[in-house]
């Protein structure tokens, strides 16, 4: 619920309540082998944005809360995922624009959304692959204009491959 509140724009209460309810339902419904397939908050945000034509705003990424994300990442043992994502993301941004970017949305995404333990790989190298490929997907979705929110789309696509990554990449 908190993540949804931090990413949805200040919208009518019924839209935020819908997104939160969908996330709670998805957390208990869409599973495979006892694990969530998709990050429930990310999928609920994407569904809500499509149904209500509401764009996500990631307004929280302008605050100091983003820096606390690194503490969360460290405590959850997901530093490999976040660092891999940020390294590849910023490298690709630089290669495509020849500019250094201080994209705090990417930092918030990498430290809060991308690292959800139940829908991401648990193997050491799997965490790195997950983060790196997610970054490539964000840039591809942005470049090709394939969706409303490239960050959410890349996360949900990568969630589909978590089980495969866990089995194949140690």
Short mmCIF file of C-alpha atoms in Angstrom, two decimals:
data_model
loop_
_atom_site.label_atom_id
_atom_site.label_comp_id
_atom_site.label_asym_id
_atom_site.label_seq_id
_atom_site.Cartn_x
_atom_site.Cartn_y
_atom_site.Cartn_z
CA UNK A 1 0.00 0.00 0.00
CA UNK A 2 2.80 2.43 0.87
CA UNK A 3 4.60 1.84 -2.42
CA UNK A 4 1.36 2.44 -4.32
CA UNK A 5 0.79 5.69 -2.44
CA UNK A 6 4.31 6.80 -3.27
CA UNK A 7 3.97 6.15 -7.01
CA UNK A 8 0.38 7.04 -7.85
CA UNK A 9 -0.37 10.70 -8.40
CA UNK A 10 -2.59 12.45 -5.92
CA UNK A 11 -5.72 10.93 -7.34
CA UNK A 12 -9.24 10.27 -6.10
CA UNK A 13 -9.36 8.02 -3.09
CA UNK A 14 -11.30 5.30 -4.90
CA UNK A 15 -8.46 4.87 -7.43
CA UNK A 16 -5.82 4.52 -4.72
CA UNK A 17 -8.09 2.16 -2.78
CA UNK A 18 -8.64 0.09 -5.93
CA UNK A 19 -4.89 -0.20 -6.53
CA UNK A 20 -4.24 -1.23 -2.93
CA UNK A 21 -7.05 -3.79 -3.00
CA UNK A 22 -5.81 -5.26 -6.28
CA UNK A 23 -2.27 -5.54 -4.87
CA UNK A 24 -3.54 -7.40 -1.80
CA UNK A 25 -5.62 -9.78 -3.93
CA UNK A 26 -2.79 -10.40 -6.40
CA UNK A 27 -0.41 -11.18 -3.54
CA UNK A 28 -2.56 -14.17 -2.60
CA UNK A 29 -3.86 -15.26 -6.01
CA UNK A 30 -1.12 -15.23 -8.65
CA UNK A 31 1.43 -17.76 -7.39
CA UNK A 32 3.50 -20.59 -8.74
CA UNK A 33 5.14 -23.12 -6.48
CA UNK A 34 4.16 -21.14 -3.40
CA UNK A 35 5.88 -17.95 -4.63
CA UNK A 36 4.40 -14.81 -6.08
CA UNK A 37 5.00 -14.59 -9.80
CA UNK A 38 4.64 -10.81 -10.05
CA UNK A 39 5.48 -7.99 -7.70
CA UNK A 40 1.91 -7.31 -6.47
CA UNK A 41 2.37 -3.55 -6.13
CA UNK A 42 3.87 -3.22 -9.61
CA UNK A 43 1.12 -5.25 -11.26
CA UNK A 44 -1.61 -3.39 -9.35
CA UNK A 45 -0.12 -0.05 -10.41
CA UNK A 46 0.02 -1.12 -14.05
CA UNK A 47 -3.57 -2.44 -13.99
CA UNK A 48 -4.80 0.73 -12.29
CA UNK A 49 -2.98 3.00 -14.72
CA UNK A 50 -4.55 1.20 -17.68
CA UNK A 51 -8.09 0.96 -16.28
CA UNK A 52 -8.26 4.52 -14.98
CA UNK A 53 -5.90 6.21 -17.48
CA UNK A 54 -3.74 7.38 -14.59
CA UNK A 55 -0.02 7.73 -15.17
CA UNK A 56 2.38 6.76 -12.43
CA UNK A 57 4.42 9.73 -11.27
CA UNK A 58 7.16 8.35 -9.04
CA UNK A 59 7.00 11.65 -7.11
CA UNK A 60 8.76 10.10 -4.14
CA UNK A 61 11.95 9.80 -6.18
CA UNK A 62 12.56 13.51 -5.66
CA UNK A 63 12.91 13.08 -1.92
CA UNK A 64 15.56 11.91 0.47
CA UNK A 65 13.56 8.71 0.94
CA UNK A 66 15.44 7.37 -2.05
CA UNK A 67 18.64 7.33 -0.03
CA UNK A 68 16.98 5.18 2.60
CA UNK A 69 16.39 2.66 -0.17
CA UNK A 70 20.06 1.68 -0.04
CA UNK A 71 19.66 0.76 3.62
CA UNK A 72 16.68 -1.43 2.69
CA UNK A 73 18.67 -3.06 -0.12
CA UNK A 74 21.59 -3.80 2.18
CA UNK A 75 19.37 -5.23 4.94
CA UNK A 76 17.52 -7.49 2.47
CA UNK A 77 20.74 -8.74 0.88
CA UNK A 78 19.72 -7.40 -2.54
CA UNK A 79 22.63 -5.05 -3.19
CA UNK A 80 23.73 -7.11 -6.21
CA UNK A 81 20.36 -6.59 -7.92
CA UNK A 82 20.26 -2.84 -7.33
CA UNK A 83 23.88 -2.20 -8.24
CA UNK A 84 23.63 -4.30 -11.42
CA UNK A 85 20.49 -2.44 -12.46
CA UNK A 86 21.90 1.01 -11.75
CA UNK A 87 25.27 0.30 -13.40
CA UNK A 88 23.68 -0.99 -16.61
CA UNK A 89 20.90 1.63 -16.62
CA UNK A 90 23.23 4.62 -16.21
CA UNK A 91 25.76 3.16 -18.66
CA UNK A 92 23.04 2.74 -21.28
CA UNK A 93 21.69 6.24 -20.64
CA UNK A 94 25.19 7.62 -21.11
CA UNK A 95 25.82 5.56 -24.27
CA UNK A 96 22.54 6.68 -25.85
CA UNK A 97 22.53 10.34 -24.80
CA UNK A 98 26.21 11.11 -24.07
CA UNK A 99 25.02 12.75 -20.86
CA UNK A 100 25.34 11.76 -17.24
CA UNK A 101 21.96 11.49 -15.60
CA UNK A 102 20.90 11.82 -11.98
CA UNK A 103 17.68 9.86 -12.51
CA UNK A 104 16.35 9.44 -9.00
CA UNK A 105 13.36 7.50 -10.32
CA UNK A 106 15.78 4.77 -11.38
CA UNK A 107 17.39 4.83 -7.94
CA UNK A 108 14.02 4.56 -6.17
CA UNK A 109 12.99 1.76 -8.50
CA UNK A 110 16.27 -0.13 -8.00
CA UNK A 111 16.20 0.16 -4.22
CA UNK A 112 12.51 -0.27 -3.45
CA UNK A 113 10.58 -1.90 -6.30
CA UNK A 114 13.14 -4.09 -8.04
CA UNK A 115 14.35 -5.93 -4.96
CA UNK A 116 11.11 -7.40 -3.59
CA UNK A 117 12.37 -10.75 -2.22
CA UNK A 118 9.42 -12.99 -3.10
CA UNK A 119 9.40 -12.18 -6.82
CA UNK A 120 13.10 -11.84 -7.57
CA UNK A 121 15.96 -14.35 -7.81
CA UNK A 122 17.67 -15.59 -4.67
CA UNK A 123 20.90 -16.87 -6.22
CA UNK A 124 23.95 -14.58 -6.18
CA UNK A 125 24.52 -14.43 -9.92
CA UNK A 126 20.78 -14.57 -10.58
CA UNK A 127 20.36 -11.29 -8.71
CA UNK A 128 22.95 -9.66 -10.96
CA UNK A 129 21.40 -11.00 -14.16
CA UNK A 130 17.93 -9.95 -13.01
CA UNK A 131 19.05 -6.38 -12.31
CA UNK A 132 21.10 -5.99 -15.47
CA UNK A 133 18.45 -7.37 -17.82
CA UNK A 134 15.75 -5.28 -16.11
CA UNK A 135 17.81 -2.17 -16.89
CA UNK A 136 18.15 -3.18 -20.53
CA UNK A 137 14.40 -3.72 -20.71
CA UNK A 138 13.66 -0.30 -19.18
CA UNK A 139 15.76 1.40 -21.85
CA UNK A 140 14.22 -0.74 -24.61
CA UNK A 141 10.64 -0.06 -23.47
CA UNK A 142 11.41 3.67 -23.20
CA UNK A 143 13.08 3.80 -26.61
CA UNK A 144 10.36 1.85 -28.36
CA UNK A 145 7.57 3.56 -26.40
CA UNK A 146 5.99 0.22 -25.59
CA UNK A 147 4.05 1.18 -22.51
CA UNK A 148 2.92 3.64 -19.94
CA UNK A 149 5.65 2.90 -17.42
CA UNK A 150 8.89 1.27 -18.58
CA UNK A 151 10.03 0.57 -15.03
CA UNK A 152 6.91 -1.37 -14.08
CA UNK A 153 6.80 -3.21 -17.39
CA UNK A 154 10.43 -4.32 -17.15
CA UNK A 155 9.95 -5.49 -13.57
CA UNK A 156 6.87 -7.53 -14.43
CA UNK A 157 8.56 -9.10 -17.46
CA UNK A 158 11.58 -10.03 -15.37
CA UNK A 159 9.30 -11.47 -12.66
CA UNK A 160 8.18 -14.01 -15.27
CA UNK A 161 11.77 -15.26 -15.54
CA UNK A 162 12.63 -15.40 -11.83
CA UNK A 163 12.02 -19.12 -11.50
CA UNK A 164 14.10 -19.87 -14.61
CA UNK A 165 16.93 -17.63 -13.38
CA UNK A 166 16.89 -19.37 -9.99
CA UNK A 167 17.18 -22.78 -11.68
CA UNK A 168 19.78 -21.94 -14.33
CA UNK A 169 22.02 -19.24 -12.83
CA UNK A 170 23.75 -19.98 -9.56
#
